Amino acid sequence: MTETAHSWAKLRQVVIATTEHYADTTAVRTAFGLGEGFADPELKKISLADATLPVSAERYLEIVGSTEEQGPVGKWLGKIGGRGGFVLSVQHPDPAGVRARAAELGVRVPIDELAFGKVILQLHPKDVGLVLEIDGIADPAEWFWDDINPGPEPGAAIDEILGVEVPVADPAAMNLLWHRLMDLGDPVESDLVDLSVAYVRFVPGGPSADWTVVLRTASSAAADPGLAGITFRLV
């Protein structure tokens, strides 16, 4: 009997939202020895300040802030205390399949559009525990920012995003939902989604934007930037 082939998914960006965009971006750059990075040109259109900071060749730490206090992101930040985990951007080769499975599973897709010629889906946080962005790029070696310099900062104190821990009400159920949405087969671990080197681990206690971001340390100069609402674990 032939085993059914499943899809793949790759964590690309961890997005933190804050009411203190400049101060938090400066603190993160200083603590981790990251460079200037760049701003996602699409986010200015929706009133978000942005700093996209390359951590490795494939993964980015992104810090956004609303320029509209009464806009949806500004209001959400007010509810959670001004800072928290916001979006995980995941590359997937079959956004149409994700869209169809979301409809079957009752998961809302409030954003379904093209960016840079690629399909972008954003799944509703009340259904999937956070804003899950599915970026439809079929080639795992290709990404939006491949032609943008600078890349990772030489000599940075961190050199990889290893994973993100997200509090949810039912870790096992959320883990199974993500596996089904992205056609990843049966979970190997009851609380973990393997996203090509990096992972998402669901932990009890949510729903909450109080994420833990796990980073690989490249030098003893790495330090905790001390941002309430986000925990950085250096390993």
XYZ file of N, CA and C in Angstrom:
705
model
N 0.857 -1.200 0.000
C 0.000 0.000 0.000
C 0.892 1.249 0.000
N 0.638 2.143 -0.934
C 1.445 3.349 -1.062
C 1.047 4.364 -0.003
N 2.052 4.917 0.671
C 1.781 5.920 1.701
C 1.422 7.245 1.047
N 0.415 7.922 1.559
C -0.034 9.191 0.993
C 1.001 10.282 1.223
N 1.331 10.995 0.150
C 2.281 12.111 0.274
C 1.564 13.316 0.850
N 2.254 14.015 1.716
C 1.678 15.219 2.306
C 2.492 16.436 1.894
N 2.011 17.593 2.265
C 2.646 18.846 1.876
C 3.754 19.211 2.858
N 4.280 20.413 2.715
C 5.298 20.940 3.617
C 4.957 22.396 3.917
N 5.568 22.924 4.949
C 5.389 24.326 5.314
C 6.665 24.802 5.979
N 6.969 26.079 5.825
C 8.217 26.631 6.360
C 7.928 27.943 7.081
N 8.314 28.028 8.349
C 8.191 29.289 9.078
C 9.182 30.294 8.509
N 8.680 31.465 8.150
C 9.530 32.483 7.543
C 9.675 33.739 8.418
N 8.564 34.202 9.012
C 8.625 35.445 9.769
C 7.838 35.328 11.064
N 8.431 35.849 12.130
C 7.769 35.983 13.424
C 7.517 37.476 13.618
N 6.252 37.841 13.730
C 5.878 39.251 13.762
C 5.368 39.625 15.155
N 6.014 40.615 15.735
C 5.636 41.161 17.040
C 5.038 42.540 16.821
N 3.920 42.820 17.458
C 3.291 44.140 17.361
C 3.478 44.893 18.668
N 3.637 46.207 18.564
C 3.916 47.012 19.753
C 3.457 48.452 19.563
N 3.124 49.089 20.677
C 2.819 50.523 20.646
C 4.091 51.361 20.741
N 5.226 50.717 21.004
C 6.514 51.417 21.142
C 7.451 50.940 20.033
N 7.080 51.241 18.811
C 7.783 50.630 17.684
C 9.255 51.015 17.629
N 9.553 52.283 17.688
C 10.952 52.711 17.571
C 11.786 52.176 18.734
N 11.284 52.329 19.964
C 12.035 51.893 21.143
C 12.240 50.385 21.142
N 11.194 49.625 20.800
C 11.309 48.170 20.814
C 12.243 47.674 19.708
N 12.153 48.290 18.537
C 13.048 47.899 17.443
C 14.496 48.168 17.822
N 14.743 49.313 18.423
C 16.097 49.651 18.868
C 16.593 48.662 19.918
N 15.725 48.304 20.867
C 16.106 47.367 21.926
C 16.449 45.997 21.359
N 15.674 45.525 20.385
C 15.919 44.216 19.782
C 17.214 44.232 18.978
N 17.410 45.270 18.194
C 18.653 45.373 17.416
C 19.872 45.357 18.342
N 19.794 46.117 19.418
C 20.925 46.220 20.343
C 21.180 44.900 21.062
N 20.115 44.270 21.562
C 20.269 43.039 22.345
C 20.807 41.887 21.517
N 20.431 41.841 20.238
C 20.795 40.697 19.407
C 21.856 41.014 18.359
N 22.312 42.249 18.324
C 23.333 42.613 17.351
C 22.854 42.557 15.913
N 21.575 42.833 15.706
C 21.008 42.792 14.364
C 21.221 44.119 13.647
N 21.198 44.060 12.334
C 21.406 45.263 11.537
C 20.138 46.074 11.356
N 20.206 47.019 10.452
C 19.102 47.943 10.214
C 17.874 47.234 9.668
N 18.095 46.210 8.834
C 16.969 45.541 8.208
C 16.301 46.425 7.180
N 15.004 46.242 6.979
C 14.280 47.000 5.973
C 12.800 47.005 6.336
N 12.019 47.814 5.658
C 10.576 47.890 5.893
C 9.836 47.175 4.770
N 8.895 46.333 5.126
C 8.030 45.683 4.147
C 7.207 46.771 3.460
N 7.373 46.955 2.148
C 6.667 48.052 1.474
C 5.156 47.909 1.464
N 4.637 46.693 1.663
C 3.195 46.476 1.645
C 2.517 46.996 2.910
N 3.255 47.089 4.029
C 2.611 47.381 5.305
C 2.276 48.856 5.483
N 3.014 49.716 4.828
C 2.707 51.145 4.924
C 1.297 51.431 4.396
N 0.873 50.630 3.416
C -0.445 50.814 2.819
C -1.568 50.571 3.826
N -1.281 49.765 4.855
C -2.316 49.448 5.847
C -1.983 50.075 7.206
N -1.237 51.170 7.171
C -0.970 51.998 8.357
C -0.183 51.260 9.440
N 0.818 50.476 9.022
C 1.696 49.810 9.970
C 3.140 50.254 9.743
N 3.780 50.724 10.812
C 5.218 50.927 10.782
C 5.873 49.556 10.873
N 7.021 49.393 10.203
C 7.595 48.043 10.121
C 9.111 48.078 10.138
N 9.680 47.095 10.825
C 11.112 46.806 10.733
C 11.248 45.306 10.565
N 11.722 44.866 9.416
C 11.949 43.460 9.128
C 13.433 43.184 9.295
N 13.772 42.339 10.275
C 15.160 42.124 10.659
C 15.577 40.696 10.297
N 16.466 40.520 9.318
C 16.931 39.176 8.971
C 17.709 38.562 10.132
N 17.322 37.348 10.520
C 18.028 36.618 11.575
C 18.906 35.533 10.969
N 18.380 34.838 9.966
C 19.144 33.825 9.248
C 18.857 34.005 7.760
N 19.378 33.111 6.946
C 19.137 33.214 5.508
C 17.674 32.981 5.158
N 16.920 32.338 6.051
C 15.541 31.975 5.728
C 14.495 32.562 6.652
N 14.888 33.124 7.803
C 13.895 33.571 8.774
C 14.148 34.989 9.253
N 13.030 35.663 9.573
C 13.057 37.082 9.902
C 12.264 37.344 11.179
N 12.757 38.273 11.962
C 12.024 38.805 13.103
C 11.483 40.158 12.669
N 10.185 40.332 12.749
C 9.548 41.549 12.242
C 8.823 42.250 13.393
N 9.017 43.546 13.472
C 8.379 44.345 14.516
C 7.511 45.390 13.836
N 6.227 45.392 14.181
C 5.294 46.322 13.564
C 4.607 47.163 14.636
N 4.149 48.311 14.224
C 3.389 49.188 15.098
C 2.327 49.903 14.304
N 1.163 50.100 14.878
C 0.079 50.777 14.184
C 0.303 52.285 14.200
N 0.087 52.902 13.063
C 0.133 54.363 13.005
C -1.255 54.963 13.215
N -2.239 54.105 13.489
C -3.604 54.549 13.781
C -4.036 53.941 15.108
N -4.083 54.758 16.137
C -4.416 54.246 17.471
C -5.778 53.591 17.502
N -6.718 54.109 16.713
C -8.063 53.555 16.685
C -8.285 52.576 15.539
N -7.211 52.244 14.829
C -7.313 51.209 13.820
C -7.379 49.838 14.475
N -7.630 48.778 13.696
C -7.798 47.448 14.286
C -6.580 46.960 15.051
N -5.378 47.200 14.539
C -4.167 46.751 15.246
C -3.942 47.602 16.493
N -4.173 48.915 16.377
C -4.033 49.800 17.529
C -4.985 49.421 18.653
N -6.229 49.106 18.307
C -7.209 48.708 19.318
C -6.816 47.382 19.970
N -6.341 46.450 19.147
C -5.924 45.149 19.686
C -4.744 45.310 20.639
N -3.791 46.157 20.283
C -2.653 46.397 21.167
C -3.107 46.997 22.496
N -4.101 47.871 22.442
C -4.629 48.432 23.678
C -5.230 47.367 24.582
N -5.875 46.372 23.980
C -6.505 45.303 24.757
C -5.480 44.392 25.418
N -4.346 44.164 24.746
C -3.386 43.180 25.277
C -2.279 43.820 26.103
N -2.307 45.141 26.247
C -1.297 45.795 27.071
C -0.156 46.424 26.306
N -0.293 46.537 24.994
C 0.675 47.320 24.218
C 1.721 46.538 23.464
N 1.801 45.229 23.658
C 2.839 44.455 22.961
C 2.482 42.970 22.984
N 2.761 42.268 21.885
C 2.517 40.831 21.888
C 2.803 40.195 20.548
N 2.803 38.854 20.537
C 2.942 38.121 19.292
C 1.732 38.354 18.412
N 1.963 38.597 17.139
C 0.901 39.073 16.257
C 0.650 38.127 15.089
N 1.670 37.881 14.268
C 1.511 37.091 13.047
C 2.672 36.108 12.929
N 2.382 34.914 12.432
C 3.416 34.009 11.952
C 3.213 33.846 10.451
N 4.257 34.132 9.688
C 4.199 33.975 8.237
C 4.802 32.625 7.870
N 4.009 31.808 7.202
C 4.412 30.441 6.868
C 4.314 30.246 5.358
N 5.407 29.844 4.753
C 5.413 29.546 3.328
C 4.780 28.184 3.087
N 3.915 28.111 2.069
C 3.231 26.864 1.746
C 3.066 26.785 0.227
N 3.268 25.615 -0.357
C 3.221 25.522 -1.819
C 1.823 25.493 -2.407
N 0.791 25.306 -1.573
C -0.563 25.096 -2.089
C -1.579 25.931 -1.321
N -1.596 27.257 -1.534
C -2.562 28.089 -0.811
C -4.011 27.757 -1.174
N -4.251 27.294 -2.400
C -5.619 26.921 -2.774
C -6.105 25.749 -1.923
N -5.213 24.799 -1.662
C -5.571 23.673 -0.805
C -5.846 24.115 0.619
N -5.024 25.050 1.134
C -5.254 25.581 2.478
C -6.600 26.298 2.529
N -6.896 27.071 1.514
C -8.165 27.791 1.455
C -9.345 26.823 1.486
N -9.260 25.757 0.700
C -10.354 24.785 0.641
C -10.516 24.053 1.968
N -9.396 23.667 2.587
C -9.489 22.968 3.872
C -9.985 23.894 4.974
N -9.625 25.175 4.899
C -10.137 26.138 5.878
C -11.665 26.200 5.799
N -12.200 26.224 4.584
C -13.657 26.247 4.418
C -14.289 24.984 5.000
N -13.665 23.833 4.757
C -14.194 22.563 5.267
C -14.165 22.501 6.794
N -13.131 23.104 7.383
C -12.926 23.018 8.832
C -13.549 24.185 9.591
N -14.185 25.101 8.882
C -14.841 26.229 9.535
C -13.881 27.296 10.009
N -12.725 27.412 9.360
C -11.733 28.430 9.710
C -11.920 29.627 8.785
N -12.092 30.788 9.366
C -12.305 32.003 8.587
C -11.001 32.505 7.962
N -11.117 33.080 6.763
C -9.970 33.634 6.033
C -10.302 35.087 5.696
N -10.066 36.021 6.618
C -10.466 37.399 6.379
C -9.635 38.111 5.317
N -8.427 37.636 5.044
C -7.601 38.248 4.005
C -7.198 37.175 3.008
N -7.502 37.443 1.741
C -7.179 36.539 0.640
C -6.866 37.440 -0.547
N -5.576 37.637 -0.808
C -5.181 38.622 -1.815
C -3.841 38.243 -2.420
N -3.414 39.058 -3.382
C -2.103 38.886 -3.997
C -1.143 39.935 -3.467
N 0.092 39.514 -3.184
C 1.169 40.446 -2.842
C 2.409 39.989 -3.600
N 2.999 40.917 -4.349
C 4.164 40.577 -5.180
C 3.856 39.399 -6.107
N 2.598 39.307 -6.535
C 2.198 38.260 -7.455
C 1.944 36.908 -6.826
N 1.984 36.818 -5.492
C 1.772 35.552 -4.792
C 0.515 35.629 -3.938
N -0.148 34.479 -3.771
C -1.351 34.431 -2.936
C -0.958 34.540 -1.460
N -1.640 35.441 -0.765
C -1.466 35.618 0.677
C -2.810 35.359 1.344
N -2.840 34.396 2.253
C -4.028 34.153 3.061
C -3.704 34.492 4.504
N -4.637 35.110 5.208
C -4.493 35.286 6.654
C -5.704 34.646 7.316
N -5.426 33.655 8.176
C -6.466 32.905 8.865
C -6.797 33.586 10.191
N -8.051 33.513 10.574
C -8.555 34.295 11.706
C -7.942 33.825 13.025
N -7.440 34.756 13.842
C -6.791 34.362 15.099
C -7.721 33.662 16.087
N -9.001 33.956 16.056
C -9.919 33.280 16.970
C -10.149 31.823 16.582
N -9.780 31.473 15.351
C -9.927 30.100 14.890
C -8.623 29.306 14.996
N -7.477 29.968 14.809
C -6.201 29.241 14.746
C -5.188 29.721 15.781
N -5.628 30.523 16.761
C -4.770 30.890 17.885
C -3.900 32.104 17.696
N -3.804 32.609 16.472
C -3.000 33.789 16.136
C -3.310 34.121 14.684
N -2.769 35.221 14.189
C -2.917 35.502 12.761
C -1.914 34.617 12.021
N -2.411 33.574 11.378
C -1.574 32.671 10.600
C -1.615 33.106 9.150
N -0.478 33.585 8.662
C -0.388 34.002 7.261
C 0.212 32.878 6.444
N -0.495 32.490 5.413
C -0.026 31.469 4.480
C 0.440 32.188 3.216
N 1.718 32.066 2.923
C 2.304 32.717 1.753
C 2.541 31.661 0.682
N 1.815 31.778 -0.406
C 1.830 30.748 -1.437
C 3.013 30.866 -2.374
N 4.109 30.213 -2.022
C 5.306 30.188 -2.861
C 5.722 28.728 -2.989
N 5.689 28.197 -4.203
C 5.847 26.760 -4.408
C 7.268 26.266 -4.200
N 8.255 27.101 -4.469
C 9.651 26.687 -4.365
C 10.156 26.963 -2.954
N 10.545 25.938 -2.176
C 10.991 26.182 -0.795
C 12.272 26.995 -0.699
N 13.001 27.114 -1.807
C 14.237 27.905 -1.809
C 13.998 29.365 -2.197
N 12.744 29.725 -2.476
C 12.409 31.086 -2.920
C 11.654 31.808 -1.817
N 11.914 33.127 -1.681
C 11.173 33.920 -0.713
C 11.055 35.354 -1.203
N 10.095 36.095 -0.634
C 9.834 37.465 -1.057
C 11.080 38.345 -1.041
N 11.920 38.177 -0.022
C 13.000 39.134 0.207
C 14.356 38.687 -0.345
N 14.351 37.709 -1.245
C 15.621 37.182 -1.752
C 16.481 38.248 -2.426
N 15.841 39.250 -3.010
C 16.600 40.276 -3.730
C 16.821 41.542 -2.910
N 16.448 41.498 -1.629
C 16.602 42.685 -0.790
C 17.838 42.541 0.092
N 18.682 43.537 0.064
C 19.823 43.603 0.974
C 19.523 44.665 2.018
N 20.043 44.620 3.231
C 21.017 43.628 3.672
C 20.367 42.333 4.101
N 21.189 41.273 4.132
C 20.753 40.000 4.685
C 21.086 39.966 6.167
N 21.276 38.766 6.705
C 21.635 38.660 8.127
C 22.899 39.462 8.439
N 22.919 40.090 9.601
C 24.051 40.928 10.000
C 25.265 40.052 10.335
N 26.407 40.282 9.679
C 27.611 39.520 10.037
C 27.980 39.770 11.502
N 28.254 38.689 12.230
C 28.641 38.840 13.628
C 27.494 39.094 14.575
N 26.241 38.891 14.124
C 25.089 39.079 15.019
C 25.162 38.090 16.173
N 24.541 38.436 17.283
C 24.588 37.594 18.483
C 23.597 36.445 18.433
N 22.653 36.461 17.497
C 21.761 35.328 17.235
C 21.825 35.023 15.748
N 21.595 33.763 15.388
C 21.687 33.430 13.969
C 20.571 32.521 13.467
N 19.551 32.280 14.291
C 18.419 31.490 13.813
C 17.230 31.640 14.758
N 16.033 31.623 14.161
C 14.795 31.473 14.926
C 14.481 29.990 14.942
N 14.543 29.386 16.120
C 14.326 27.947 16.234
C 12.856 27.583 16.403
N 12.086 28.453 17.039
C 10.690 28.121 17.246
C 9.947 29.201 17.999
N 8.644 28.997 18.106
C 7.764 29.920 18.813
C 6.791 29.098 19.640
N 6.645 29.459 20.904
C 5.673 28.810 21.783
C 4.483 29.741 21.954
N 3.302 29.208 21.686
C 2.076 30.012 21.657
C 1.064 29.427 22.630
N 0.600 30.197 23.629
C -0.432 29.692 24.544
C -1.805 29.625 23.862
N -2.444 28.479 23.983
C -3.800 28.292 23.455
C -4.607 27.493 24.479
N -5.911 27.449 24.285
C -6.768 26.757 25.243
C -6.578 25.240 25.199
N -6.407 24.688 23.989
C -6.296 23.239 23.833
C -5.150 22.950 22.867
N -3.922 22.764 23.370
C -2.767 22.584 22.489
C -2.909 21.425 21.503
N -3.405 20.280 21.944
C -3.500 19.124 21.057
C -4.494 19.375 19.916
N -5.634 19.984 20.241
C -6.635 20.266 19.217
C -6.124 21.299 18.216
N -5.433 22.330 18.710
C -4.904 23.346 17.805
C -3.809 22.767 16.915
N -2.980 21.922 17.483
C -1.924 21.288 16.712
C -2.514 20.442 15.578
N -3.534 19.667 15.895
C -4.179 18.848 14.872
C -4.819 19.710 13.790
N -5.439 20.822 14.189
C -6.055 21.727 13.220
C -5.015 22.271 12.247
N -3.880 22.722 12.755
C -2.831 23.253 11.874
C -2.332 22.171 10.923
N -2.145 20.966 11.428
C -1.697 19.886 10.548
C -2.709 19.626 9.434
N -3.977 19.663 9.764
C -5.002 19.429 8.745
C -5.065 20.572 7.747
N -5.020 21.796 8.238
C -5.093 22.947 7.341
C -3.974 22.936 6.311
N -2.770 22.587 6.756
C -1.608 22.639 5.861
C -1.254 21.284 5.277
N -2.100 20.274 5.502
C -1.896 18.945 4.938
C -0.516 18.398 5.306
N -0.217 18.401 6.614
C 1.093 17.968 7.091
C 1.088 16.547 7.638
N 0.009 15.836 7.427
C -0.071 14.478 7.951
C -0.436 14.472 9.418
N -0.252 13.340 10.066
C -0.564 13.230 11.486
C 0.554 13.832 12.328
N 0.215 14.534 13.416
C 1.257 15.107 14.267
C 2.152 14.024 14.857
N 3.457 14.293 14.878
C 4.407 13.387 15.534
C 4.390 13.629 17.034
N 4.255 14.909 17.414
C 4.123 15.297 18.813
C 2.777 15.980 18.990
N 2.170 15.830 20.149
C 0.793 16.298 20.345
C 0.656 17.812 20.357
N 1.775 18.529 20.553
C 1.683 19.978 20.685
C 2.582 20.746 19.724
N 3.224 20.073 18.766
C 4.253 20.724 17.965
C 3.995 20.582 16.471
N 4.183 21.705 15.748
C 4.106 21.734 14.294
C 5.514 21.959 13.753
N 6.021 21.010 12.987
C 7.343 21.120 12.371
C 7.226 21.975 11.115
N 7.926 23.124 11.127
C 7.855 24.057 10.006
C 9.224 24.243 9.363
N 9.851 23.131 9.018
C 11.118 23.127 8.272
C 12.220 23.836 9.037
N 12.827 23.155 9.964
C 13.875 23.603 10.886
C 13.253 24.300 12.093
N 12.432 25.302 11.859
C 11.746 25.983 12.965
C 10.432 25.254 13.284
N 9.840 25.602 14.414
C 8.612 24.932 14.840
C 7.694 25.921 15.541
N 6.436 25.525 15.660
C 5.488 26.174 16.561
C 5.065 25.133 17.583
N 5.177 25.486 18.859
C 4.713 24.608 19.921
C 3.565 25.303 20.653
N 2.445 24.611 20.764
C 1.296 25.136 21.483
C 1.392 24.721 22.951
N 1.213 25.684 23.835
C 1.302 25.423 25.267
C -0.011 25.842 25.920
N -0.358 25.256 27.080
C -1.616 25.606 27.743
C -1.601 27.045 28.251
N -2.793 27.613 28.363
C -2.911 28.909 29.018
C -3.481 30.018 28.180
N -3.803 29.768 26.933
C -4.279 30.836 26.078
C -5.794 30.840 25.939
N -6.281 31.570 24.954
C -5.479 32.257 23.938
C -4.747 33.472 24.496
N -3.507 33.652 24.035
C -2.691 34.742 24.543
C -1.649 35.133 23.506
N -1.328 36.433 23.474
C -0.268 36.938 22.603
C 1.080 36.945 23.306
N 1.143 36.369 24.498
C 2.388 36.319 25.265
C 3.216 35.126 24.790
N 3.863 35.295 23.654
C 4.625 34.224 23.034
C 6.019 34.115 23.634
N 6.620 32.947 23.442
C 8.042 32.752 23.692
C 8.708 32.466 22.348
N 9.692 33.293 21.998
C 10.430 33.118 20.748
C 11.782 32.508 21.096
N 12.066 31.351 20.519
C 13.298 30.620 20.824
C 14.336 30.933 19.751
N 15.480 31.447 20.185
C 16.522 31.911 19.273
C 17.824 31.164 19.511
N 18.548 30.891 18.442
C 19.850 30.252 18.591
C 20.918 31.315 18.812
N 21.671 31.142 19.891
C 22.707 32.103 20.259
C 23.963 31.872 19.430
N 24.502 32.942 18.886
C 25.744 32.855 18.115
C 26.919 33.449 18.857
N 26.648 34.229 19.904
C 27.730 34.836 20.676
C 27.245 35.163 22.075
N 28.206 35.273 23.000
C 27.872 35.584 24.389
C 27.356 37.002 24.549
N 27.415 37.789 23.494
C 26.908 39.166 23.552
C 25.385 39.221 23.510
N 24.734 38.114 23.156
C 23.266 38.109 23.087
C 22.671 38.389 24.458
N 21.644 39.229 24.489
C 21.016 39.618 25.755
C 19.510 39.686 25.561
N 18.786 39.625 26.662
C 17.328 39.747 26.629
C 16.971 41.219 26.476
N 16.218 41.586 25.434
C 15.832 42.992 25.290
C 14.829 43.471 26.325
N 14.233 42.558 27.086
C 13.363 42.938 28.187
C 12.063 43.591 27.762
N 11.364 42.954 26.819
C 10.092 43.500 26.337
C 8.942 42.740 26.987
N 8.217 43.392 27.878
C 7.067 42.756 28.523
C 6.054 42.318 27.469
N 5.527 41.108 27.649
C 4.550 40.570 26.701
C 5.164 39.622 25.705
N 6.487 39.612 25.582
C 7.199 38.680 24.693
C 8.393 38.145 25.473
N 8.570 36.831 25.451
C 9.745 36.221 26.060
C 10.674 35.742 24.957
N 11.943 36.103 25.056
C 12.964 35.590 24.145
C 13.809 34.587 24.908
N 13.829 33.341 24.437
C 14.648 32.313 25.076
C 15.865 32.062 24.183
N 17.040 32.270 24.740
C 18.297 32.087 24.008
C 18.875 30.719 24.331
N 19.145 29.921 23.302
C 19.664 28.571 23.515
C 20.933 28.383 22.676
